[in-house]
PDB file of C-alpha atoms in Angstrom:
ATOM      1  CA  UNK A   1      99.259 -11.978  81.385  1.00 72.00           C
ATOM      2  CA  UNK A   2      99.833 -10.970  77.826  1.00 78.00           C
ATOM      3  CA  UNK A   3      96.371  -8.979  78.065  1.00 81.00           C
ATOM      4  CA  UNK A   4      97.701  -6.995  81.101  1.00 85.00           C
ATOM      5  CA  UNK A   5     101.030  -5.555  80.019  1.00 91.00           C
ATOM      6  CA  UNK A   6      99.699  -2.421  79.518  1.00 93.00           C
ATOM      7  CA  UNK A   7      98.104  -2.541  83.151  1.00 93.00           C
ATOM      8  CA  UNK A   8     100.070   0.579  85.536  1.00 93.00           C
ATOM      9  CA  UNK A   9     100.452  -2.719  88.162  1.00 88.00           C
ATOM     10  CA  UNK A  10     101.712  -5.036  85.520  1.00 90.00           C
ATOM     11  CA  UNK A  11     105.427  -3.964  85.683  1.00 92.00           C
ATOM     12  CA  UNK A  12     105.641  -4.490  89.718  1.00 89.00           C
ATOM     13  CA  UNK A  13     103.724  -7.864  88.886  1.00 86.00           C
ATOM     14  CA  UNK A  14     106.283  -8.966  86.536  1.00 88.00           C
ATOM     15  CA  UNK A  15     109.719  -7.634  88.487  1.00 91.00           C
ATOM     16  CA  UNK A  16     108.323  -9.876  91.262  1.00 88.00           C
ATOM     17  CA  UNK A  17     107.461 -13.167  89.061  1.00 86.00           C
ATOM     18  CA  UNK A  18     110.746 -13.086  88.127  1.00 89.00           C
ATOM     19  CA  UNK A  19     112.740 -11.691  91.442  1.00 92.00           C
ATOM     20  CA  UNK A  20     113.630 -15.518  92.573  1.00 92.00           C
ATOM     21  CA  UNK A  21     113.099 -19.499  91.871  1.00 93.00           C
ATOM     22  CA  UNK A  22     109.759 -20.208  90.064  1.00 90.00           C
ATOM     23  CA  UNK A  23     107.736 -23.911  90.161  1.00 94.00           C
ATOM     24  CA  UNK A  24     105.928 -24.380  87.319  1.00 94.00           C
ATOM     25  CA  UNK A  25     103.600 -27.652  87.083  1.00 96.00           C
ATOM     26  CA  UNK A  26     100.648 -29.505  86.049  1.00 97.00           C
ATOM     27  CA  UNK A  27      98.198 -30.529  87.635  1.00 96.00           C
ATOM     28  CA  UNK A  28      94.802 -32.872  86.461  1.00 95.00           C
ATOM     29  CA  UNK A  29      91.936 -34.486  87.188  1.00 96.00           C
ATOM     30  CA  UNK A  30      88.223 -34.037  87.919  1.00 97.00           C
ATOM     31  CA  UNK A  31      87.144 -30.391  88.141  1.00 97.00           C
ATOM     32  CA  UNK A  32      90.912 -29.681  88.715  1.00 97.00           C
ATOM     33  CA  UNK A  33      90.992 -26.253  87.856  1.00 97.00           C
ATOM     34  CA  UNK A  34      88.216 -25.028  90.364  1.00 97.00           C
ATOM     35  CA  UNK A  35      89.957 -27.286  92.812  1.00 98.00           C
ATOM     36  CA  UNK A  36      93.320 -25.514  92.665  1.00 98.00           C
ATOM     37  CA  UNK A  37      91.814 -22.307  92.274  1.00 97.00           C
ATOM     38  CA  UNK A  38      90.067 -23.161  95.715  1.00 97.00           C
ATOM     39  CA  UNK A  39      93.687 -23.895  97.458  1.00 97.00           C
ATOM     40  CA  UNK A  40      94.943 -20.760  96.165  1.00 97.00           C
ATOM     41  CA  UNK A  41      92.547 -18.751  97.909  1.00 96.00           C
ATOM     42  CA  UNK A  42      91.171 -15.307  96.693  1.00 94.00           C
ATOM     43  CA  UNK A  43      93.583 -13.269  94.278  1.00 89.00           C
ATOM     44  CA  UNK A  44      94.224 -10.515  97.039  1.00 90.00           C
ATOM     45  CA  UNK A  45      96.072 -12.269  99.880  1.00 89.00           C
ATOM     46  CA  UNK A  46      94.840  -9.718 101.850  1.00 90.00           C
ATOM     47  CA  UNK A  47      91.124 -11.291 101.938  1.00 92.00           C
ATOM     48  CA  UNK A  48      92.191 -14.617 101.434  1.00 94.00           C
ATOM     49  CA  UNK A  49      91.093 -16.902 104.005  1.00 97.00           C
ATOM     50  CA  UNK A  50      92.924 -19.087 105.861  1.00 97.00           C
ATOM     51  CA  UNK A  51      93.237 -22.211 105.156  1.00 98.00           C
ATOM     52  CA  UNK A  52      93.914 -21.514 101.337  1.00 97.00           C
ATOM     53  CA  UNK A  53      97.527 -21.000 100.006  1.00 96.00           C
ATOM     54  CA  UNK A  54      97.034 -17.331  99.823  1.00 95.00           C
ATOM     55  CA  UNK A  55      95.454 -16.761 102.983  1.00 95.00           C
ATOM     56  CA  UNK A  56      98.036 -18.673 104.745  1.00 96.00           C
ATOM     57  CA  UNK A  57     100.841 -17.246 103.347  1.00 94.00           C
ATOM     58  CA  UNK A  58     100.893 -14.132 101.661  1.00 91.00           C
ATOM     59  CA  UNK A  59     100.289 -10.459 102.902  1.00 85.00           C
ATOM     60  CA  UNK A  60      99.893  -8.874  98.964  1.00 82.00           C
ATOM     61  CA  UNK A  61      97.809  -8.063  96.059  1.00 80.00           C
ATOM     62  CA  UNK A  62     100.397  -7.894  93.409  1.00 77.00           C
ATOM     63  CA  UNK A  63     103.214 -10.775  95.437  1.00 82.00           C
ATOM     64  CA  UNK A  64      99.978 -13.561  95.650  1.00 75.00           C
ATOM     65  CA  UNK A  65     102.814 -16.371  95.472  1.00 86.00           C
ATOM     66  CA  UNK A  66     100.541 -18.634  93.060  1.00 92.00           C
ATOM     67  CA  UNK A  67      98.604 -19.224  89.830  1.00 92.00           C
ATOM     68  CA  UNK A  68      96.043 -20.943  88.394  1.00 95.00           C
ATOM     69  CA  UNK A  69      94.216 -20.569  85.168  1.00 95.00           C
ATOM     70  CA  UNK A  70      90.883 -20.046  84.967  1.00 95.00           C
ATOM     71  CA  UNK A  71      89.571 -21.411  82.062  1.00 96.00           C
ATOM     72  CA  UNK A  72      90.524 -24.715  80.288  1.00 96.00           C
ATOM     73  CA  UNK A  73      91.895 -22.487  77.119  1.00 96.00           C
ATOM     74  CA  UNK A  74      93.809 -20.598  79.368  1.00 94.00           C
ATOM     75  CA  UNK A  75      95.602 -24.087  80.934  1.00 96.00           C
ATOM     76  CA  UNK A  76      96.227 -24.403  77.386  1.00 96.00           C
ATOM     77  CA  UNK A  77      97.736 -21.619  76.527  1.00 94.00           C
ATOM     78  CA  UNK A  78      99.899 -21.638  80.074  1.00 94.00           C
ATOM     79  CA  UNK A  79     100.772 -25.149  79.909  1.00 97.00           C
ATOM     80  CA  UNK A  80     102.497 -24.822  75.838  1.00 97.00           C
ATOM     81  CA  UNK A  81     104.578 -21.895  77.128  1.00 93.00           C
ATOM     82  CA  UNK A  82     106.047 -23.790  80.127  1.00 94.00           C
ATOM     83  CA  UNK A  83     105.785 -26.908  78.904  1.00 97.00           C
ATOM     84  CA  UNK A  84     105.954 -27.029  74.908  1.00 95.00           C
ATOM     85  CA  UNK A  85     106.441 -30.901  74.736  1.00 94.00           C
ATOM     86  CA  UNK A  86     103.250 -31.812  76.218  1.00 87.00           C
TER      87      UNK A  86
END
């Protein structure tokens, strides 16, 4: 979210990314970022539907309990500042 931090909802964002325990992973295969995207369900949990992470789970815009890039540059990006070995 480096792009964001000058956003007025991007302190509130970032107090609650790091408020608790954080899962950071993975994930690959064929068309596997629209695929994940699709579990996660629509950025606003709000109009989520169910079925998706997001629509199951979470009652927020800003506390959406999951993320997934949307662009193969952006998996990139993500992916060398959890995991730098890889």
């Amino acid at each position: 979210y480096a792009d964001h931090t000058e956003q007025p909802w991007y302190p509130p964002l970032r107090e609650f990314a790091v408020s608790g325990p954080l899962v950071a992973l993975v994930l690959e295969g064929d068309e596997a970022i629209s695929v994940v995207r699709g579990l996660n369900g629509a950025t606003d949990g709000r109009a989520a539907a169910p079925g998706t992470i997001r629509g199951d789970f979470s009652l927020s815009n800003r506390e959406n309990l999951v993320h997934a890039s949307d662009s193969e540059e952006s998996a990139a990006r993500e992916m060398a500042l959890w995991f730098p070995a890889l």
